[in-house]
Structure formats: C-alpha cells, structure tokens
Coordinates of C-alpha atoms in Angstrom, one line a residue:
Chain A
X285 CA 101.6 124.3 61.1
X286 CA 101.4 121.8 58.6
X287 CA 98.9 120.1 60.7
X288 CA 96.2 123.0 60.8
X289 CA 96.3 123.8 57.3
X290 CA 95.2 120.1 56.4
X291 CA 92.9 120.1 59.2
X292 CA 91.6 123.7 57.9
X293 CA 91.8 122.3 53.6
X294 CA 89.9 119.2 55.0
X295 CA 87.2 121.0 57.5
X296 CA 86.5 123.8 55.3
X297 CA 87.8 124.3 52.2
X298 CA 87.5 120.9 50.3
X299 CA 85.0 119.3 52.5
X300 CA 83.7 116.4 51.6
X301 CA 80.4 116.4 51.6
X302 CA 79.6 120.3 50.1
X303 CA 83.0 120.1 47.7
X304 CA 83.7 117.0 46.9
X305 CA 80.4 114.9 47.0
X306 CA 81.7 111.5 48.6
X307 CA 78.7 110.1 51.6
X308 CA 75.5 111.8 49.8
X309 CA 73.1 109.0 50.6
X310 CA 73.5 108.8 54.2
X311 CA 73.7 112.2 54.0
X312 CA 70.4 112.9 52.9
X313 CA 69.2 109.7 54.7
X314 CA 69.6 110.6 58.1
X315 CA 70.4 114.1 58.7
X316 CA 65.8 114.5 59.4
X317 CA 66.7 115.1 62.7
X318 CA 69.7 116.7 64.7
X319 CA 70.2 113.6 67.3
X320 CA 70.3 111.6 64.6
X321 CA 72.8 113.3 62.5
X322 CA 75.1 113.9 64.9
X323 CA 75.1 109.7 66.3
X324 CA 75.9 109.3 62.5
X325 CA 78.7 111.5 62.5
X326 CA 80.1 110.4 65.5
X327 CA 79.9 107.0 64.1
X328 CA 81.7 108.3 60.6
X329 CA 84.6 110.3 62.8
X330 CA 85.5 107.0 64.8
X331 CA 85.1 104.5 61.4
X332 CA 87.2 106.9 59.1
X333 CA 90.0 107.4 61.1
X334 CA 90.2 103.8 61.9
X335 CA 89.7 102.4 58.8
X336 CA 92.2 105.3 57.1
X337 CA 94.9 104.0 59.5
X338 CA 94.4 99.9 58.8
X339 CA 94.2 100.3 55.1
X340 CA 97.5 103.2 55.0
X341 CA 99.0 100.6 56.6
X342 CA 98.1 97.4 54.7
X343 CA 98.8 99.2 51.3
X344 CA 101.9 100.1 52.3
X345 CA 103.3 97.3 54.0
X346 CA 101.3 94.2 52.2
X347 CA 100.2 95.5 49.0
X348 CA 102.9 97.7 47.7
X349 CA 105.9 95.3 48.4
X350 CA 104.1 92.6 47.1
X351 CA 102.8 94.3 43.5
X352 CA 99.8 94.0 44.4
X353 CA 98.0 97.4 44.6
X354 CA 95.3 96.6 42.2
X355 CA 93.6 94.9 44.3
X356 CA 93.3 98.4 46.6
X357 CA 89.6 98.5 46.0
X358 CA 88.7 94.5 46.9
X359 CA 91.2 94.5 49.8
X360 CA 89.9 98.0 51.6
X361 CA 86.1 96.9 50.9
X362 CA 87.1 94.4 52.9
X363 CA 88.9 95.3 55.6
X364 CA 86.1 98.2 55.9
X365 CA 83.4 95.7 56.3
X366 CA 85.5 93.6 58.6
X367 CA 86.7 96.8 60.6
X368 CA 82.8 97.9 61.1
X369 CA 81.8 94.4 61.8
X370 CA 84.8 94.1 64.5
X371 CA 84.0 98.1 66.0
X372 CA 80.3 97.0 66.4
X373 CA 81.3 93.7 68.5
X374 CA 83.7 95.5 70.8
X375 CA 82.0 98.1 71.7
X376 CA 78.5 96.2 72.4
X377 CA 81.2 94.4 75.0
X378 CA 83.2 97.4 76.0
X379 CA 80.7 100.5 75.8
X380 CA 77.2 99.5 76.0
X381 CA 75.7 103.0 76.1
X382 CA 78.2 104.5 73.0
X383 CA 77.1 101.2 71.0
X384 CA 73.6 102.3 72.2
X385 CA 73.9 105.8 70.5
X386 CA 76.1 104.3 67.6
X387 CA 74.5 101.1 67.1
X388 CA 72.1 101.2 64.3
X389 CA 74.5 103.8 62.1
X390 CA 77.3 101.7 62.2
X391 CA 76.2 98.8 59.7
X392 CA 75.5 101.8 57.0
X393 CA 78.7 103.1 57.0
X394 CA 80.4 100.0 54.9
X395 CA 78.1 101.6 52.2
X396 CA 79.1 105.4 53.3
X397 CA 81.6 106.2 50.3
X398 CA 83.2 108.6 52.0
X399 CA 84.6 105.9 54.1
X400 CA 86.1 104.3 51.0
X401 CA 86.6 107.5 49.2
X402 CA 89.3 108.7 52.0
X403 CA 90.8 105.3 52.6
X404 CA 91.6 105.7 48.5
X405 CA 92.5 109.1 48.2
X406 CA 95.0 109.2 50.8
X407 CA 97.0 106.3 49.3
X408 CA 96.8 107.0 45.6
X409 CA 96.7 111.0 45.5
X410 CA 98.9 114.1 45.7
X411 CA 97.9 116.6 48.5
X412 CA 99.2 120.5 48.8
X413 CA 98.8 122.2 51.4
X414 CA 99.4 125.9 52.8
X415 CA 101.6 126.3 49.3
X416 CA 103.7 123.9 50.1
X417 CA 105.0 120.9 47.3
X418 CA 102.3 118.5 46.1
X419 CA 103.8 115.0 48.4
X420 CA 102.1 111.4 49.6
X421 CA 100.5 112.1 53.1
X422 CA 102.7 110.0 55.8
X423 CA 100.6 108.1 58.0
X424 CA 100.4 111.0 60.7
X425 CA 99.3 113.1 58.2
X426 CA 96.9 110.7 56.7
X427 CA 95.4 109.9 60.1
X428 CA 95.2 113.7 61.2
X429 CA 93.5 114.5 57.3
X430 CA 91.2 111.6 57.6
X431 CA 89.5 112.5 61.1
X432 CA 89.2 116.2 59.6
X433 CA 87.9 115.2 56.9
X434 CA 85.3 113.2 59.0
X435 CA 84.5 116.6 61.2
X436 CA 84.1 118.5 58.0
X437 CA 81.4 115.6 56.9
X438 CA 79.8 116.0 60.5
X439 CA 79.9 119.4 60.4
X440 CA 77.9 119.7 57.0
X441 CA 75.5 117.2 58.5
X442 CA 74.8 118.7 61.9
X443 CA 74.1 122.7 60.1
X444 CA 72.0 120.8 57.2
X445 CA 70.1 118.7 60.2
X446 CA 69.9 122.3 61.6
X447 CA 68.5 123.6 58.4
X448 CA 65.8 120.8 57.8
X449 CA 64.1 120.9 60.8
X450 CA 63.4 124.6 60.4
X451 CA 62.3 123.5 56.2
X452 CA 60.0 120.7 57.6
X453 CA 57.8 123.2 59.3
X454 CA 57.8 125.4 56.5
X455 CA 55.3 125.7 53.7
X456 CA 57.4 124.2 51.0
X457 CA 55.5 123.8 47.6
X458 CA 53.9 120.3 46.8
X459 CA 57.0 119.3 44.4
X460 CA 59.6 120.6 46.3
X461 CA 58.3 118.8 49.4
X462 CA 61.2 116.1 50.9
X463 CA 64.0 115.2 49.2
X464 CA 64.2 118.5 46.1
X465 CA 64.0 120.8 49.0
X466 CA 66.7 119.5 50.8
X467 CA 69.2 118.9 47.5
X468 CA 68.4 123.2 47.1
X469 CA 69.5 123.9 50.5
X470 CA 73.0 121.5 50.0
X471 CA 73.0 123.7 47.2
X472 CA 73.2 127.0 48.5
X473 CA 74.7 125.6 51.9
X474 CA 77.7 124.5 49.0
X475 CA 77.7 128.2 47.7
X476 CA 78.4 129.6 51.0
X477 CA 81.2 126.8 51.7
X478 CA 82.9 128.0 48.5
X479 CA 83.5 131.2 49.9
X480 CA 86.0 129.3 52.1
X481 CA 88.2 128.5 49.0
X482 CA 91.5 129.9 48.3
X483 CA 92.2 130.9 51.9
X484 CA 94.5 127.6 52.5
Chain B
X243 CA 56.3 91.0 34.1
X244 CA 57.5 91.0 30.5
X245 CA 61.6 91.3 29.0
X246 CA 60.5 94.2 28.0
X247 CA 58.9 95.5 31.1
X248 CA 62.0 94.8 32.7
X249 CA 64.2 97.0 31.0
X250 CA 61.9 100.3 30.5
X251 CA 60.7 99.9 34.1
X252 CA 64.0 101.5 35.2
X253 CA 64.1 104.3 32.3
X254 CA 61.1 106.4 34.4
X255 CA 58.7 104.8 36.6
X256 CA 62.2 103.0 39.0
X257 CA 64.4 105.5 38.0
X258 CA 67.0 104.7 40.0
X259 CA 68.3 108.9 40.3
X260 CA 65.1 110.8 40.2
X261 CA 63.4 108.4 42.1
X262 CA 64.8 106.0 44.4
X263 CA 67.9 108.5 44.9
X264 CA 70.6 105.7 44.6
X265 CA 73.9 106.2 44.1
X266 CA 74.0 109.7 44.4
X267 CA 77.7 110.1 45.1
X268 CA 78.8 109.5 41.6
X269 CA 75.6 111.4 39.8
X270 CA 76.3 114.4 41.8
X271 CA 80.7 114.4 41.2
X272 CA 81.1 113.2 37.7
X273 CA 77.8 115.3 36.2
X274 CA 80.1 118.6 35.2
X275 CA 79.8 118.0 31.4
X276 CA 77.3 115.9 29.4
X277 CA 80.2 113.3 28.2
X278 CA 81.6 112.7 31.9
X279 CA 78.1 111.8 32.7
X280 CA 77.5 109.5 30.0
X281 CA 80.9 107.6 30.6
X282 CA 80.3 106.8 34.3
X283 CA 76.4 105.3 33.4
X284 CA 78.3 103.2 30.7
X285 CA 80.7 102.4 33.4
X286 CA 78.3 102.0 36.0
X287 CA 75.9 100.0 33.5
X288 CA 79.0 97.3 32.8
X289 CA 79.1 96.4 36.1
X290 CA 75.6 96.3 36.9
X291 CA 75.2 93.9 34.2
X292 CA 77.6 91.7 35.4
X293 CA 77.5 91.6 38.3
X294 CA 73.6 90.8 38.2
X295 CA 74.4 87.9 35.9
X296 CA 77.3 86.6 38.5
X297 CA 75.5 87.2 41.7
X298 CA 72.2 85.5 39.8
X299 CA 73.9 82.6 38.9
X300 CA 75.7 81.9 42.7
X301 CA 73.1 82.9 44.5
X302 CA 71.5 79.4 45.2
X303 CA 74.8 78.1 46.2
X304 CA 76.1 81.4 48.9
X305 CA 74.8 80.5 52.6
X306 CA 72.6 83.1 53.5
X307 CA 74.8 84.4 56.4
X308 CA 77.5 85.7 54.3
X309 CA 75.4 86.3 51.0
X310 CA 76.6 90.5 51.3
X311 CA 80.4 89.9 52.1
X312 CA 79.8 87.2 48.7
X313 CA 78.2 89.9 46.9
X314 CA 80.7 92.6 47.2
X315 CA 83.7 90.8 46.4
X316 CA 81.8 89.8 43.2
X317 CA 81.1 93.5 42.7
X318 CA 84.2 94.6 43.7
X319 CA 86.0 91.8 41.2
X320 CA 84.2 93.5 38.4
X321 CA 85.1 97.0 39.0
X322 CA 88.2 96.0 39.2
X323 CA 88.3 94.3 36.0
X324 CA 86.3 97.6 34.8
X325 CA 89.2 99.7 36.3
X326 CA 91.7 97.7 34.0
X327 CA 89.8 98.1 31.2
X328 CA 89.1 101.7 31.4
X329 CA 93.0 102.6 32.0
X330 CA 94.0 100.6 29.1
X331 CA 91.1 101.6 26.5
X332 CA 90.3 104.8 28.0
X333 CA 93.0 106.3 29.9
X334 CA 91.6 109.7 29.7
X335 CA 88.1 109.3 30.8
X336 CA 89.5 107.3 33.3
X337 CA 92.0 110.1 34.5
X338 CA 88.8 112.3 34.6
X339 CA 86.6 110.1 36.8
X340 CA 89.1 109.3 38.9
X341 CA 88.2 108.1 42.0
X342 CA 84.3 107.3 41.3
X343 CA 85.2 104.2 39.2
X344 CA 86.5 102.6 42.2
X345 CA 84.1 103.9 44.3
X346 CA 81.5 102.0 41.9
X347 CA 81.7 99.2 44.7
X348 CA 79.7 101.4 46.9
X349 CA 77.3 102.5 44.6
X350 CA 74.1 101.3 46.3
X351 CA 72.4 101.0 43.0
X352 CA 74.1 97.7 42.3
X353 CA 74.1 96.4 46.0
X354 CA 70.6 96.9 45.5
X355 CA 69.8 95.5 42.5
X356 CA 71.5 92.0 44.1
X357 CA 69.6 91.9 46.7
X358 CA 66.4 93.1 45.6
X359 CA 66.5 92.0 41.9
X360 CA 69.3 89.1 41.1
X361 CA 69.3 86.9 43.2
X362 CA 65.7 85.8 43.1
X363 CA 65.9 85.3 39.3
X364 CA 67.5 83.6 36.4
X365 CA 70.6 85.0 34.9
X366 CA 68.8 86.2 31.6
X367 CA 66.4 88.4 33.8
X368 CA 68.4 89.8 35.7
X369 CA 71.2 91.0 32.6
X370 CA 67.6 92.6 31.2
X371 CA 67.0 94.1 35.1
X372 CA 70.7 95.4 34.7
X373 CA 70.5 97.2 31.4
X374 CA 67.0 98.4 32.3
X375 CA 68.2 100.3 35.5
X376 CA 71.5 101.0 34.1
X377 CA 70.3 102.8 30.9
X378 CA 68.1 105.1 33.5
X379 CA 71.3 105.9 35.3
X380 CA 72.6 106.5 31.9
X381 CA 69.6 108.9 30.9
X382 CA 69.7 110.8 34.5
X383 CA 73.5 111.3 34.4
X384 CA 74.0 112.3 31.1
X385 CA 70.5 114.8 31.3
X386 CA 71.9 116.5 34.8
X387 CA 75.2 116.4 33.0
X388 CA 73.7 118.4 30.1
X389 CA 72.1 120.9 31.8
X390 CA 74.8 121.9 34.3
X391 CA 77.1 121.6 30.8
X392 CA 74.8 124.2 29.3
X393 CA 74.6 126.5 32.1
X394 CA 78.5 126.5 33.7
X395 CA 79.9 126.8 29.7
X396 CA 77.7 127.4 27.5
X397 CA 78.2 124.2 25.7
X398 CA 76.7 120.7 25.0
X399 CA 78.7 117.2 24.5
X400 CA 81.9 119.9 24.1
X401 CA 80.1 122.0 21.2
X402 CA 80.1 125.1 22.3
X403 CA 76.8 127.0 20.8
X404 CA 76.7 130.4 23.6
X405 CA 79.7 132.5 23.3
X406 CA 81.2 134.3 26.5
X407 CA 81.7 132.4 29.6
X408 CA 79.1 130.5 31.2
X409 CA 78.1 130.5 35.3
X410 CA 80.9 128.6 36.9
X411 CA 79.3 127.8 39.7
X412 CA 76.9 125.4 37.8
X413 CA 80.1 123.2 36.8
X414 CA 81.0 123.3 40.4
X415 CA 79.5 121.5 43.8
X416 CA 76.9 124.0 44.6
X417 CA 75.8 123.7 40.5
X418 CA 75.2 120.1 41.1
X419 CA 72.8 119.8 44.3
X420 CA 71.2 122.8 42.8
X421 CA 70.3 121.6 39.0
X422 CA 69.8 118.2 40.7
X423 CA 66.7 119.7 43.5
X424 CA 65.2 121.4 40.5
X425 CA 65.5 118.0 37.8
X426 CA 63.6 116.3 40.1
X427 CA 61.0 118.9 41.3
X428 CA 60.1 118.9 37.4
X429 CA 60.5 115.0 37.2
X430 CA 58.1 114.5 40.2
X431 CA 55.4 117.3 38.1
X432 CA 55.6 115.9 34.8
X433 CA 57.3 112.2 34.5
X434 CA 55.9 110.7 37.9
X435 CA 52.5 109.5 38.1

C-alpha cells in the first residue's frame, strides 16, 4: 500500500516537472516531437532509477560513516556522469537498437537536474505519504519513488509533446510563436495537475 | 568588444532567461517572492564569477578530452563552498532554497559560460563575462519574482501594499510557467531587437 501511494504522490501529485520544476530545459528542448519525447523519457526512467540506487547507496555506506556528506553534491555529479558515460558504453555493446533509440539523449541527461534533484532529495529529505509519519525513504522505497518520479516526468513530456504538435500547426500570434507558447501551455497543463493535490 | 560591453551584453541583448532560456530549473522554483529570486541570482552570480575566473585560469593546462568532467568539479567545488557559506551566514534563505543551491552545479548557465566564454579568455574577462550574465539572471529572477509576488499576495520585497488575499495560484507551479510565457512574449515585443 505504501508502495502505490508514493508511486501515486510521485506520478501525480508532486510531479516533477508540473509541481516541482526540476528537468525544464530538456523539457522544453525536446518534447517538438512525440518520438522524440518519449526516447528521452525512456532514457530519464532507466538513468534515474540507476543513478538513485548507486548514490542511496554510496551516501549511505561511504559518505555517511566517513563524515563526509558534504561532499553529496561533487560525489553524485560524479558518479552521474560516470553512470551515463558507463550506460552509454554497455548498451552500444549489449543493445545496439535500444542505444540506437537512446543514443543521442543520453549524454544530456548529466545536465537533466531532475536527475540530480532526485538522487538529492531522496537522501537529504523527509517524505509522507498516504498520512503516514514524515521518515527517510529505505532504499526500496527510494528506488520505487525514483522510477515514479521518472514516469511522472515522462508522462508530462509525452501529453506536452502531444500538445505542441497540435500548437505548431496553429496560428499562434508573432510573439507567442516557440518557446512563450509552450511555457503557457506548461502553465495551464500545471493547473490541471494541481487538481490532483490533496488526494494522497 | 569593450569591459564594459561585456558586462551589459548579458543585462538584455544575451539575457541568459528571456533569451537563451538557460537555467530554467531554478528561475522557474525559487521565483515565488521578489527576495527568493534575488537571493538565488546573488547565489547563482557567486559561482558564476568564480568559477569563470578558475576554469579561465586552468583551461590551458586541462587536456581537451576531459576538459567537462574538469569543469564540473570546479563548479561543483564552488557550490559547495557557496553551500557552506550560505548555511552559516544565511541559514534562512538557505532553508528556503533548498535544494536549488545544490542543484547550481547543473545550472547550464555556468556550464555554458565555461565553455563558450572562459576558457578562451583571460581571467579578468571572464570575472567581467560572469557579473555581466549573472546580474541578467539577477534582473530576470528578481522581475518574474516580483510580478508572481504581486499577483499570488498582493505584496512586493514582503511590503504588502493590496489588502485581501492575492491569486494563489501565481505563487504556485502553474503561476510560474504562466507569468514566465507572458515576460517573455513582452520581452521579445519591446526589449528584443
């Protein structure tokens, strides 16, 4: 139970594009076209859980014992760069077409601060759920919020690709053209996602 | 181009919001009141300046292969230092911003000015290049941070001039794509040409 209200808080509720604002640029930088927004979600689902897992798991058994958490943001920088780096390698070797349809998003996603946003959050913040107390995430938990968290991004980005194809055929006033447009449609897009609030 | 060039060229013409939409994370998430806005351009601005003088100084000594791996652990170094800073001077506005401070690694604003600014020139330049595009952020930040202060309270800088309550929404999410889309329709009419 516990389970679905965090993957329902992290889908819907406080997603993390419309709520909470982390991963704007690539955002707005490749949701043009459908295909193209959903190879970068794909590509943000497999890097988020991954890198959530590696850096739960070297704050709590590297940095914490050692006193050494202030260096959280230089180490999981790192270790996302390296983690991208390494994902891009194996799966040129192991899945030629998947690195085909990931290939090119996977080097912008070190800059994707939703990546590092998570991978932050999850070690340094209290999370409620369903009513229950405000508690760490364990590492299930942090594993299970941070691959919701990266559906709730994909799903944003697949109905906002949605919506932009339709706006680009549209007669949209000669300051609103490109990128204003678009930020008034997150906008309102936002407004309708806040109707999910309250209900976990 | 001129010292001076270089630090009003980022105030309109480079803006680095309204223009070349970097680092839009943080303008969008810390924007709910004209102060928060303020503080992260200052923060933002501090790093950018340093980090610009740091990178400009090693960058004829980092191999070219691993010149962005170099550059972020400088940047990183310095938000880090910032982060100290902050929670000793300024606990509060630190408490408030949270998680953007950090997430000032990522900002592609000061990636970018490394790459595309710092390190092709001297270290004086490119603290001038820093303050210029940092003191646009500042401007964008604290202006979207006014307007969304006005319309979600009522209030400016925490002076409250409109009694009754103000349009909530504006203080959250959907407030800031919203006043953000229509900034920059009237930047792109007026400021841009």
């Amino acid at each position: 139970m516990e389970y679905l209200f965090i993957i329902i808080s992290a889908i819907f509720v406080n997603n993390i594009m419309l709520a909470q604002f982390l991963g704007t640029c690539p955002f707005i930088g490749v949701s043009n076209k459908l295909s193209t927004a959903t190879g970068m979600s794909m590509a943000v689902c497999f890097v988020m859980t991954l890198a959530t897992l590696v850096t739960y798991l070297l704050n709590k058994y590297l940095l914490l014992p050692l006193g050494l958490d202030f260096l959280q943001t230089i180490a999981f920088i790192l270790v996302i760069a390296a983690l991208v780096q390494m994902v891009e390698i194996v799966l040129k070797k192991v899945s030629p077409s998947l690195y085909q349809a990931l290939g090119i998003y996977l080097p912008l996603i070190t800059t994707n601060c939703a990546v590092l946003g998570v991978a932050i959050n999850v070690v340094t913040k209290q999370f409620t759920f369903g009513g229950g107390p405000a508690h760490m995430l364990n590492l299930g938990e942090a594993v299970v919020y941070s691959f919701a968290t990266a559906l709730g991004y994909g799903l944003a980005m697949v109905i906002f690709a949605g919506l932009r194809e339709h706006l680009a055929l549209n007669d949209v006033p000669e300051d609103f053209k490109g990128v204003p447009i678009a930020f008034i449609t997150i906008g309102i897009l936002a407004l309708a996602f806040m109707g999910f609030s309250g209900i976990v | 181009m001129s010292k001076w060039q270089l630090i009003t060229k980022g105030l309109v013409k480079d803006n680095p919001t309204f223009v070349l939409l970097l680092g839009m994370c943080p303008t969008l998430a810390t924007t709910t009141s004209a102060i928060n806005g303020l503080s992260m351009g200052l923060a933002t601005l501090f790093v950018l300046v340093l980090s610009n003088m740091a990178i400009s100084a090693i960058a004829p000594v980092v191999p070219d292969k691993v010149h962005i791996p170099v550059y972020i652990v400088v940047i990183a170094t310095f938000v880090t230092l910032l982060q100290f800073l902050m929670q000793a001077y300024t606990p509060d506005i630190y408490a408030t911003l949270g998680l953007f401070i950090p997430l000032i690694v990522v900002n592609c604003i000061v990636l970018g000015r490394a790459e595309a600014f710092a390190n092709k020139h001297g270290v004086v330049d490119s603290a001038l290049d820093g303050l210029g595009v940092g003191a646009g952020f500042i401007i964008s930040l604290t202006v979207l941070g006014m307007v969304r202060e006005i319309l979600g309270t009522g209030s400016v800088f925490g002076w409250k001039f409109i009694t009754g309550d103000g349009i909530l929404a504006f203080v959250m999410a959907p407030g800031a794509f919203l006043c953000m889309g229509y900034l920059m329709v009237l930047f792109n009419k007026y400021l841009k040409k």
